[in-house]
JSON list of C-alpha atoms in Angstrom, two decimals:
[
{"chain": "A", "resi": 1, "resn": "UNK", "atom": "CA", "xyz": [0.00, 0.00, 0.00]},
{"chain": "A", "resi": 2, "resn": "UNK", "atom": "CA", "xyz": [2.90, 2.29, 0.86]},
{"chain": "A", "resi": 3, "resn": "UNK", "atom": "CA", "xyz": [4.60, 1.73, -2.50]},
{"chain": "A", "resi": 4, "resn": "UNK", "atom": "CA", "xyz": [1.32, 2.30, -4.27]},
{"chain": "A", "resi": 5, "resn": "UNK", "atom": "CA", "xyz": [0.99, 5.63, -2.48]},
{"chain": "A", "resi": 6, "resn": "UNK", "atom": "CA", "xyz": [4.51, 6.65, -3.56]},
{"chain": "A", "resi": 7, "resn": "UNK", "atom": "CA", "xyz": [3.68, 5.75, -7.15]},
{"chain": "A", "resi": 8, "resn": "UNK", "atom": "CA", "xyz": [0.58, 7.92, -6.99]},
{"chain": "A", "resi": 9, "resn": "UNK", "atom": "CA", "xyz": [2.59, 10.85, -5.65]},
{"chain": "A", "resi": 10, "resn": "UNK", "atom": "CA", "xyz": [5.17, 10.35, -8.39]},
{"chain": "A", "resi": 11, "resn": "UNK", "atom": "CA", "xyz": [2.48, 10.20, -11.04]},
{"chain": "A", "resi": 12, "resn": "UNK", "atom": "CA", "xyz": [0.88, 13.37, -9.72]},
{"chain": "A", "resi": 13, "resn": "UNK", "atom": "CA", "xyz": [4.27, 15.08, -9.79]},
{"chain": "A", "resi": 14, "resn": "UNK", "atom": "CA", "xyz": [4.82, 14.07, -13.42]},
{"chain": "A", "resi": 15, "resn": "UNK", "atom": "CA", "xyz": [1.35, 15.27, -14.39]},
{"chain": "A", "resi": 16, "resn": "UNK", "atom": "CA", "xyz": [1.97, 18.59, -12.66]},
{"chain": "A", "resi": 17, "resn": "UNK", "atom": "CA", "xyz": [5.31, 18.97, -14.47]},
{"chain": "A", "resi": 18, "resn": "UNK", "atom": "CA", "xyz": [3.64, 18.25, -17.80]},
{"chain": "A", "resi": 19, "resn": "UNK", "atom": "CA", "xyz": [0.91, 20.81, -17.08]},
{"chain": "A", "resi": 20, "resn": "UNK", "atom": "CA", "xyz": [3.52, 23.38, -16.00]},
{"chain": "A", "resi": 21, "resn": "UNK", "atom": "CA", "xyz": [5.49, 22.76, -19.20]},
{"chain": "A", "resi": 22, "resn": "UNK", "atom": "CA", "xyz": [2.37, 23.16, -21.34]},
{"chain": "A", "resi": 23, "resn": "UNK", "atom": "CA", "xyz": [1.44, 26.40, -19.56]},
{"chain": "A", "resi": 24, "resn": "UNK", "atom": "CA", "xyz": [5.03, 27.70, -19.89]},
{"chain": "A", "resi": 25, "resn": "UNK", "atom": "CA", "xyz": [5.30, 27.01, -23.62]},
{"chain": "A", "resi": 26, "resn": "UNK", "atom": "CA", "xyz": [1.79, 28.33, -24.29]},
{"chain": "A", "resi": 27, "resn": "UNK", "atom": "CA", "xyz": [2.58, 31.47, -22.29]},
{"chain": "A", "resi": 28, "resn": "UNK", "atom": "CA", "xyz": [5.91, 31.94, -24.05]},
{"chain": "A", "resi": 29, "resn": "UNK", "atom": "CA", "xyz": [4.36, 31.50, -27.49]},
{"chain": "A", "resi": 30, "resn": "UNK", "atom": "CA", "xyz": [1.42, 33.77, -26.68]},
{"chain": "A", "resi": 31, "resn": "UNK", "atom": "CA", "xyz": [3.62, 36.48, -25.17]},
{"chain": "A", "resi": 32, "resn": "UNK", "atom": "CA", "xyz": [6.00, 36.47, -28.13]},
{"chain": "A", "resi": 33, "resn": "UNK", "atom": "CA", "xyz": [3.04, 36.66, -30.51]},
{"chain": "A", "resi": 34, "resn": "UNK", "atom": "CA", "xyz": [1.68, 39.69, -28.64]},
{"chain": "A", "resi": 35, "resn": "UNK", "atom": "CA", "xyz": [5.10, 41.37, -28.81]},
{"chain": "A", "resi": 36, "resn": "UNK", "atom": "CA", "xyz": [5.35, 40.74, -32.56]},
{"chain": "A", "resi": 37, "resn": "UNK", "atom": "CA", "xyz": [1.85, 42.08, -33.22]},
{"chain": "A", "resi": 38, "resn": "UNK", "atom": "CA", "xyz": [2.36, 45.12, -30.99]},
{"chain": "A", "resi": 39, "resn": "UNK", "atom": "CA", "xyz": [5.62, 45.94, -32.77]},
{"chain": "A", "resi": 40, "resn": "UNK", "atom": "CA", "xyz": [3.74, 45.72, -36.06]},
{"chain": "A", "resi": 41, "resn": "UNK", "atom": "CA", "xyz": [1.17, 48.21, -34.74]},
{"chain": "A", "resi": 42, "resn": "UNK", "atom": "CA", "xyz": [3.99, 50.52, -33.60]},
{"chain": "A", "resi": 43, "resn": "UNK", "atom": "CA", "xyz": [5.63, 50.32, -37.03]},
{"chain": "A", "resi": 44, "resn": "UNK", "atom": "CA", "xyz": [2.37, 51.13, -38.77]},
{"chain": "A", "resi": 45, "resn": "UNK", "atom": "CA", "xyz": [1.87, 54.08, -36.42]},
{"chain": "A", "resi": 46, "resn": "UNK", "atom": "CA", "xyz": [5.35, 55.33, -37.26]},
{"chain": "A", "resi": 47, "resn": "UNK", "atom": "CA", "xyz": [4.40, 55.19, -40.95]},
{"chain": "A", "resi": 48, "resn": "UNK", "atom": "CA", "xyz": [1.25, 57.22, -40.20]},
{"chain": "A", "resi": 49, "resn": "UNK", "atom": "CA", "xyz": [3.27, 59.85, -38.34]},
{"chain": "A", "resi": 50, "resn": "UNK", "atom": "CA", "xyz": [5.77, 60.00, -41.20]},
{"chain": "A", "resi": 51, "resn": "UNK", "atom": "CA", "xyz": [3.17, 60.81, -43.86]},
{"chain": "A", "resi": 52, "resn": "UNK", "atom": "CA", "xyz": [1.50, 63.41, -41.64]},
{"chain": "A", "resi": 53, "resn": "UNK", "atom": "CA", "xyz": [4.92, 64.96, -41.01]},
{"chain": "A", "resi": 54, "resn": "UNK", "atom": "CA", "xyz": [5.59, 65.04, -44.76]},
{"chain": "A", "resi": 55, "resn": "UNK", "atom": "CA", "xyz": [2.37, 66.98, -45.17]},
{"chain": "A", "resi": 56, "resn": "UNK", "atom": "CA", "xyz": [3.39, 69.42, -42.44]},
{"chain": "A", "resi": 57, "resn": "UNK", "atom": "CA", "xyz": [6.80, 69.84, -44.10]},
{"chain": "A", "resi": 58, "resn": "UNK", "atom": "CA", "xyz": [5.13, 71.06, -47.29]},
{"chain": "A", "resi": 59, "resn": "UNK", "atom": "CA", "xyz": [3.55, 74.05, -45.59]},
{"chain": "A", "resi": 60, "resn": "UNK", "atom": "CA", "xyz": [6.60, 76.34, -45.27]},
{"chain": "A", "resi": 61, "resn": "UNK", "atom": "CA", "xyz": [7.09, 76.18, -49.06]},
{"chain": "A", "resi": 62, "resn": "UNK", "atom": "CA", "xyz": [3.38, 76.87, -49.54]},
{"chain": "A", "resi": 63, "resn": "UNK", "atom": "CA", "xyz": [3.64, 79.79, -47.12]},
{"chain": "A", "resi": 64, "resn": "UNK", "atom": "CA", "xyz": [6.55, 81.33, -49.04]},
{"chain": "A", "resi": 65, "resn": "UNK", "atom": "CA", "xyz": [4.73, 80.92, -52.35]},
{"chain": "A", "resi": 66, "resn": "UNK", "atom": "CA", "xyz": [1.50, 82.45, -51.09]},
{"chain": "A", "resi": 67, "resn": "UNK", "atom": "CA", "xyz": [3.28, 85.34, -49.34]},
{"chain": "A", "resi": 68, "resn": "UNK", "atom": "CA", "xyz": [4.73, 86.43, -52.66]},
{"chain": "A", "resi": 69, "resn": "UNK", "atom": "CA", "xyz": [1.20, 87.41, -53.73]},
{"chain": "A", "resi": 70, "resn": "UNK", "atom": "CA", "xyz": [0.71, 90.61, -51.77]},
{"chain": "A", "resi": 71, "resn": "UNK", "atom": "CA", "xyz": [-3.07, 90.74, -52.00]},
{"chain": "A", "resi": 72, "resn": "UNK", "atom": "CA", "xyz": [-3.64, 87.19, -50.75]},
{"chain": "A", "resi": 73, "resn": "UNK", "atom": "CA", "xyz": [-5.87, 86.87, -47.68]},
{"chain": "A", "resi": 74, "resn": "UNK", "atom": "CA", "xyz": [-3.41, 86.76, -44.78]},
{"chain": "A", "resi": 75, "resn": "UNK", "atom": "CA", "xyz": [-5.89, 85.38, -42.24]},
{"chain": "A", "resi": 76, "resn": "UNK", "atom": "CA", "xyz": [-6.40, 82.24, -44.33]},
{"chain": "A", "resi": 77, "resn": "UNK", "atom": "CA", "xyz": [-2.66, 81.59, -44.44]},
{"chain": "A", "resi": 78, "resn": "UNK", "atom": "CA", "xyz": [-2.33, 82.35, -40.71]},
{"chain": "A", "resi": 79, "resn": "UNK", "atom": "CA", "xyz": [-4.97, 79.70, -39.95]},
{"chain": "A", "resi": 80, "resn": "UNK", "atom": "CA", "xyz": [-2.92, 77.10, -41.84]},
{"chain": "A", "resi": 81, "resn": "UNK", "atom": "CA", "xyz": [0.30, 78.04, -40.03]},
{"chain": "A", "resi": 82, "resn": "UNK", "atom": "CA", "xyz": [-1.40, 77.88, -36.61]},
{"chain": "A", "resi": 83, "resn": "UNK", "atom": "CA", "xyz": [-3.09, 74.57, -37.41]},
{"chain": "A", "resi": 84, "resn": "UNK", "atom": "CA", "xyz": [0.24, 73.13, -38.54]},
{"chain": "A", "resi": 85, "resn": "UNK", "atom": "CA", "xyz": [1.84, 74.21, -35.26]},
{"chain": "A", "resi": 86, "resn": "UNK", "atom": "CA", "xyz": [-0.89, 72.47, -33.23]},
{"chain": "A", "resi": 87, "resn": "UNK", "atom": "CA", "xyz": [-0.77, 69.30, -35.32]},
{"chain": "A", "resi": 88, "resn": "UNK", "atom": "CA", "xyz": [3.00, 68.91, -35.11]},
{"chain": "A", "resi": 89, "resn": "UNK", "atom": "CA", "xyz": [3.00, 69.55, -31.35]},
{"chain": "A", "resi": 90, "resn": "UNK", "atom": "CA", "xyz": [1.08, 66.33, -30.61]},
{"chain": "A", "resi": 91, "resn": "UNK", "atom": "CA", "xyz": [3.28, 63.31, -29.95]},
{"chain": "A", "resi": 92, "resn": "UNK", "atom": "CA", "xyz": [1.78, 59.92, -29.16]},
{"chain": "A", "resi": 93, "resn": "UNK", "atom": "CA", "xyz": [3.55, 56.91, -27.65]},
{"chain": "A", "resi": 94, "resn": "UNK", "atom": "CA", "xyz": [2.15, 54.00, -29.70]},
{"chain": "A", "resi": 95, "resn": "UNK", "atom": "CA", "xyz": [2.93, 51.49, -26.94]},
{"chain": "A", "resi": 96, "resn": "UNK", "atom": "CA", "xyz": [0.58, 53.31, -24.57]},
{"chain": "A", "resi": 97, "resn": "UNK", "atom": "CA", "xyz": [-1.90, 55.19, -26.79]},
{"chain": "A", "resi": 98, "resn": "UNK", "atom": "CA", "xyz": [-5.50, 55.69, -25.72]},
{"chain": "A", "resi": 99, "resn": "UNK", "atom": "CA", "xyz": [-8.77, 56.59, -27.42]},
{"chain": "A", "resi": 100, "resn": "UNK", "atom": "CA", "xyz": [-8.33, 60.13, -26.05]},
{"chain": "A", "resi": 101, "resn": "UNK", "atom": "CA", "xyz": [-4.83, 60.37, -27.55]},
{"chain": "A", "resi": 102, "resn": "UNK", "atom": "CA", "xyz": [-6.10, 59.24, -30.94]},
{"chain": "A", "resi": 103, "resn": "UNK", "atom": "CA", "xyz": [-9.06, 61.63, -30.82]},
{"chain": "A", "resi": 104, "resn": "UNK", "atom": "CA", "xyz": [-6.75, 64.55, -29.98]},
{"chain": "A", "resi": 105, "resn": "UNK", "atom": "CA", "xyz": [-4.35, 63.62, -32.79]},
{"chain": "A", "resi": 106, "resn": "UNK", "atom": "CA", "xyz": [-7.14, 63.25, -35.34]},
{"chain": "A", "resi": 107, "resn": "UNK", "atom": "CA", "xyz": [-8.78, 66.51, -34.27]},
{"chain": "A", "resi": 108, "resn": "UNK", "atom": "CA", "xyz": [-5.54, 68.45, -34.76]},
{"chain": "A", "resi": 109, "resn": "UNK", "atom": "CA", "xyz": [-4.85, 66.83, -38.13]},
{"chain": "A", "resi": 110, "resn": "UNK", "atom": "CA", "xyz": [-8.46, 67.44, -39.14]},
{"chain": "A", "resi": 111, "resn": "UNK", "atom": "CA", "xyz": [-8.10, 71.12, -38.25]},
{"chain": "A", "resi": 112, "resn": "UNK", "atom": "CA", "xyz": [-5.03, 71.34, -40.48]},
{"chain": "A", "resi": 113, "resn": "UNK", "atom": "CA", "xyz": [-6.86, 69.58, -43.32]},
{"chain": "A", "resi": 114, "resn": "UNK", "atom": "CA", "xyz": [-9.74, 72.02, -43.00]},
{"chain": "A", "resi": 115, "resn": "UNK", "atom": "CA", "xyz": [-7.52, 75.11, -42.98]},
{"chain": "A", "resi": 116, "resn": "UNK", "atom": "CA", "xyz": [-5.60, 73.83, -46.03]},
{"chain": "A", "resi": 117, "resn": "UNK", "atom": "CA", "xyz": [-8.87, 73.18, -47.85]},
{"chain": "A", "resi": 118, "resn": "UNK", "atom": "CA", "xyz": [-10.04, 76.73, -47.11]},
{"chain": "A", "resi": 119, "resn": "UNK", "atom": "CA", "xyz": [-6.74, 78.17, -48.31]},
{"chain": "A", "resi": 120, "resn": "UNK", "atom": "CA", "xyz": [-6.90, 76.20, -51.54]},
{"chain": "A", "resi": 121, "resn": "UNK", "atom": "CA", "xyz": [-10.44, 77.37, -52.12]},
{"chain": "A", "resi": 122, "resn": "UNK", "atom": "CA", "xyz": [-9.24, 80.97, -51.80]},
{"chain": "A", "resi": 123, "resn": "UNK", "atom": "CA", "xyz": [-6.40, 80.27, -54.25]},
{"chain": "A", "resi": 124, "resn": "UNK", "atom": "CA", "xyz": [-9.10, 79.74, -56.90]},
{"chain": "A", "resi": 125, "resn": "UNK", "atom": "CA", "xyz": [-9.57, 83.51, -56.85]},
{"chain": "A", "resi": 126, "resn": "UNK", "atom": "CA", "xyz": [-5.90, 84.07, -57.77]},
{"chain": "A", "resi": 127, "resn": "UNK", "atom": "CA", "xyz": [-5.28, 82.67, -61.27]},
{"chain": "A", "resi": 128, "resn": "UNK", "atom": "CA", "xyz": [-1.61, 83.69, -61.26]},
{"chain": "A", "resi": 129, "resn": "UNK", "atom": "CA", "xyz": [-0.98, 81.97, -57.93]},
{"chain": "A", "resi": 130, "resn": "UNK", "atom": "CA", "xyz": [-2.92, 78.92, -59.06]},
{"chain": "A", "resi": 131, "resn": "UNK", "atom": "CA", "xyz": [-0.65, 78.68, -62.12]},
{"chain": "A", "resi": 132, "resn": "UNK", "atom": "CA", "xyz": [2.57, 79.35, -60.16]},
{"chain": "A", "resi": 133, "resn": "UNK", "atom": "CA", "xyz": [5.04, 76.48, -60.59]},
{"chain": "A", "resi": 134, "resn": "UNK", "atom": "CA", "xyz": [5.81, 76.33, -56.87]},
{"chain": "A", "resi": 135, "resn": "UNK", "atom": "CA", "xyz": [2.12, 76.06, -56.08]},
{"chain": "A", "resi": 136, "resn": "UNK", "atom": "CA", "xyz": [1.68, 73.39, -58.75]},
{"chain": "A", "resi": 137, "resn": "UNK", "atom": "CA", "xyz": [4.54, 71.44, -57.17]},
{"chain": "A", "resi": 138, "resn": "UNK", "atom": "CA", "xyz": [2.84, 71.74, -53.77]},
{"chain": "A", "resi": 139, "resn": "UNK", "atom": "CA", "xyz": [-0.45, 70.63, -55.29]},
{"chain": "A", "resi": 140, "resn": "UNK", "atom": "CA", "xyz": [1.09, 67.50, -56.78]},
{"chain": "A", "resi": 141, "resn": "UNK", "atom": "CA", "xyz": [2.96, 66.53, -53.61]},
{"chain": "A", "resi": 142, "resn": "UNK", "atom": "CA", "xyz": [-0.02, 67.31, -51.37]},
{"chain": "A", "resi": 143, "resn": "UNK", "atom": "CA", "xyz": [-2.31, 65.05, -53.40]},
{"chain": "A", "resi": 144, "resn": "UNK", "atom": "CA", "xyz": [0.19, 62.19, -53.22]},
{"chain": "A", "resi": 145, "resn": "UNK", "atom": "CA", "xyz": [0.63, 62.62, -49.47]},
{"chain": "A", "resi": 146, "resn": "UNK", "atom": "CA", "xyz": [-3.13, 62.70, -48.82]},
{"chain": "A", "resi": 147, "resn": "UNK", "atom": "CA", "xyz": [-3.41, 59.40, -50.68]},
{"chain": "A", "resi": 148, "resn": "UNK", "atom": "CA", "xyz": [-0.56, 57.99, -48.57]},
{"chain": "A", "resi": 149, "resn": "UNK", "atom": "CA", "xyz": [-2.27, 59.16, -45.38]},
{"chain": "A", "resi": 150, "resn": "UNK", "atom": "CA", "xyz": [-5.44, 57.26, -46.28]},
{"chain": "A", "resi": 151, "resn": "UNK", "atom": "CA", "xyz": [-3.40, 54.16, -47.12]},
{"chain": "A", "resi": 152, "resn": "UNK", "atom": "CA", "xyz": [-1.24, 54.21, -43.98]},
{"chain": "A", "resi": 153, "resn": "UNK", "atom": "CA", "xyz": [-4.19, 54.79, -41.63]},
{"chain": "A", "resi": 154, "resn": "UNK", "atom": "CA", "xyz": [-5.94, 51.77, -43.15]},
{"chain": "A", "resi": 155, "resn": "UNK", "atom": "CA", "xyz": [-2.80, 49.68, -42.62]},
{"chain": "A", "resi": 156, "resn": "UNK", "atom": "CA", "xyz": [-2.59, 50.90, -39.03]},
{"chain": "A", "resi": 157, "resn": "UNK", "atom": "CA", "xyz": [-6.22, 49.96, -38.36]},
{"chain": "A", "resi": 158, "resn": "UNK", "atom": "CA", "xyz": [-5.66, 46.50, -39.84]},
{"chain": "A", "resi": 159, "resn": "UNK", "atom": "CA", "xyz": [-2.61, 45.91, -37.62]},
{"chain": "A", "resi": 160, "resn": "UNK", "atom": "CA", "xyz": [-4.48, 47.22, -34.56]},
{"chain": "A", "resi": 161, "resn": "UNK", "atom": "CA", "xyz": [-7.45, 44.97, -35.30]},
{"chain": "A", "resi": 162, "resn": "UNK", "atom": "CA", "xyz": [-5.21, 41.89, -35.60]},
{"chain": "A", "resi": 163, "resn": "UNK", "atom": "CA", "xyz": [-3.48, 42.74, -32.33]},
{"chain": "A", "resi": 164, "resn": "UNK", "atom": "CA", "xyz": [-6.70, 43.61, -30.47]},
{"chain": "A", "resi": 165, "resn": "UNK", "atom": "CA", "xyz": [-8.41, 40.43, -31.64]},
{"chain": "A", "resi": 166, "resn": "UNK", "atom": "CA", "xyz": [-5.44, 38.36, -30.50]},
{"chain": "A", "resi": 167, "resn": "UNK", "atom": "CA", "xyz": [-5.31, 39.78, -26.97]},
{"chain": "A", "resi": 168, "resn": "UNK", "atom": "CA", "xyz": [-9.09, 39.58, -26.48]},
{"chain": "A", "resi": 169, "resn": "UNK", "atom": "CA", "xyz": [-9.57, 35.95, -27.52]},
{"chain": "A", "resi": 170, "resn": "UNK", "atom": "CA", "xyz": [-9.82, 33.33, -24.77]},
{"chain": "A", "resi": 171, "resn": "UNK", "atom": "CA", "xyz": [-7.50, 32.17, -23.25]},
{"chain": "A", "resi": 172, "resn": "UNK", "atom": "CA", "xyz": [-5.12, 34.81, -24.68]},
{"chain": "A", "resi": 173, "resn": "UNK", "atom": "CA", "xyz": [-7.03, 37.50, -22.78]},
{"chain": "A", "resi": 174, "resn": "UNK", "atom": "CA", "xyz": [-5.88, 35.98, -19.48]},
{"chain": "A", "resi": 175, "resn": "UNK", "atom": "CA", "xyz": [-2.25, 36.15, -20.55]},
{"chain": "A", "resi": 176, "resn": "UNK", "atom": "CA", "xyz": [-2.70, 39.65, -22.03]},
{"chain": "A", "resi": 177, "resn": "UNK", "atom": "CA", "xyz": [-4.21, 40.98, -18.79]},
{"chain": "A", "resi": 178, "resn": "UNK", "atom": "CA", "xyz": [-1.47, 39.32, -16.74]},
{"chain": "A", "resi": 179, "resn": "UNK", "atom": "CA", "xyz": [1.30, 40.75, -18.94]},
{"chain": "A", "resi": 180, "resn": "UNK", "atom": "CA", "xyz": [-0.36, 44.19, -19.35]},
{"chain": "A", "resi": 181, "resn": "UNK", "atom": "CA", "xyz": [-0.95, 44.16, -23.12]},
{"chain": "A", "resi": 182, "resn": "UNK", "atom": "CA", "xyz": [-3.67, 46.73, -23.75]},
{"chain": "A", "resi": 183, "resn": "UNK", "atom": "CA", "xyz": [-6.09, 47.33, -26.62]},
{"chain": "A", "resi": 184, "resn": "UNK", "atom": "CA", "xyz": [-5.05, 49.84, -29.27]},
{"chain": "A", "resi": 185, "resn": "UNK", "atom": "CA", "xyz": [-7.40, 52.58, -30.52]},
{"chain": "A", "resi": 186, "resn": "UNK", "atom": "CA", "xyz": [-8.43, 52.88, -34.17]},
{"chain": "A", "resi": 187, "resn": "UNK", "atom": "CA", "xyz": [-8.48, 55.77, -36.57]},
{"chain": "A", "resi": 188, "resn": "UNK", "atom": "CA", "xyz": [-12.09, 56.85, -36.83]},
{"chain": "A", "resi": 189, "resn": "UNK", "atom": "CA", "xyz": [-13.45, 57.82, -40.23]},
{"chain": "A", "resi": 190, "resn": "UNK", "atom": "CA", "xyz": [-14.28, 61.50, -40.49]},
{"chain": "A", "resi": 191, "resn": "UNK", "atom": "CA", "xyz": [-17.66, 62.55, -41.81]},
{"chain": "A", "resi": 192, "resn": "UNK", "atom": "CA", "xyz": [-17.59, 62.14, -45.57]},
{"chain": "A", "resi": 193, "resn": "UNK", "atom": "CA", "xyz": [-14.29, 60.25, -45.42]},
{"chain": "A", "resi": 194, "resn": "UNK", "atom": "CA", "xyz": [-15.56, 57.60, -47.82]},
{"chain": "A", "resi": 195, "resn": "UNK", "atom": "CA", "xyz": [-15.05, 60.19, -50.56]},
{"chain": "A", "resi": 196, "resn": "UNK", "atom": "CA", "xyz": [-11.59, 61.65, -51.06]},
{"chain": "A", "resi": 197, "resn": "UNK", "atom": "CA", "xyz": [-11.55, 65.42, -50.42]},
{"chain": "A", "resi": 198, "resn": "UNK", "atom": "CA", "xyz": [-11.53, 67.46, -53.61]},
{"chain": "A", "resi": 199, "resn": "UNK", "atom": "CA", "xyz": [-9.15, 70.18, -52.57]},
{"chain": "A", "resi": 200, "resn": "UNK", "atom": "CA", "xyz": [-7.99, 70.91, -56.10]},
{"chain": "A", "resi": 201, "resn": "UNK", "atom": "CA", "xyz": [-10.10, 71.72, -59.11]}
]
């Protein structure tokens, strides 16, 4: 009876070791998968920031071009410059971003988009400025960057969705909560975003 009891204890120990090994390797695999997916989200966010920064970098050249036309509405240009300043002042840590961070970032970028659209509408009243080579160069680059922004934000949302789905599925959610992997926010579509803005005619 005594030997039988020792065998039972040994068997229990082996079973516990097997369970511990399974939990360890599952946890290791799950954790590494979360890290890989989160790094992908961070990379996609970096791409988003890059294209928005490229757009902001165009504005000084636009400012110089517009200023050369003495009669141009200064308040419209001032709005663009101020909106650019606000938009470039917002920095988000992608590893710890929240819905509020994303909303603030999108609001600032949306304000810059709106001020640029208003400026370009005013340019329609200045045929010489509209035909200026520097302005035409800006127009071409701006259009390309806006297309890149739409593309990169879609890629970011796809990466965020993959990551969020992974950390919310059972039993991954237990590991994610234990290791502090948090859900990432999405870019929200602006009103009328299904149609590309027609800033140039």
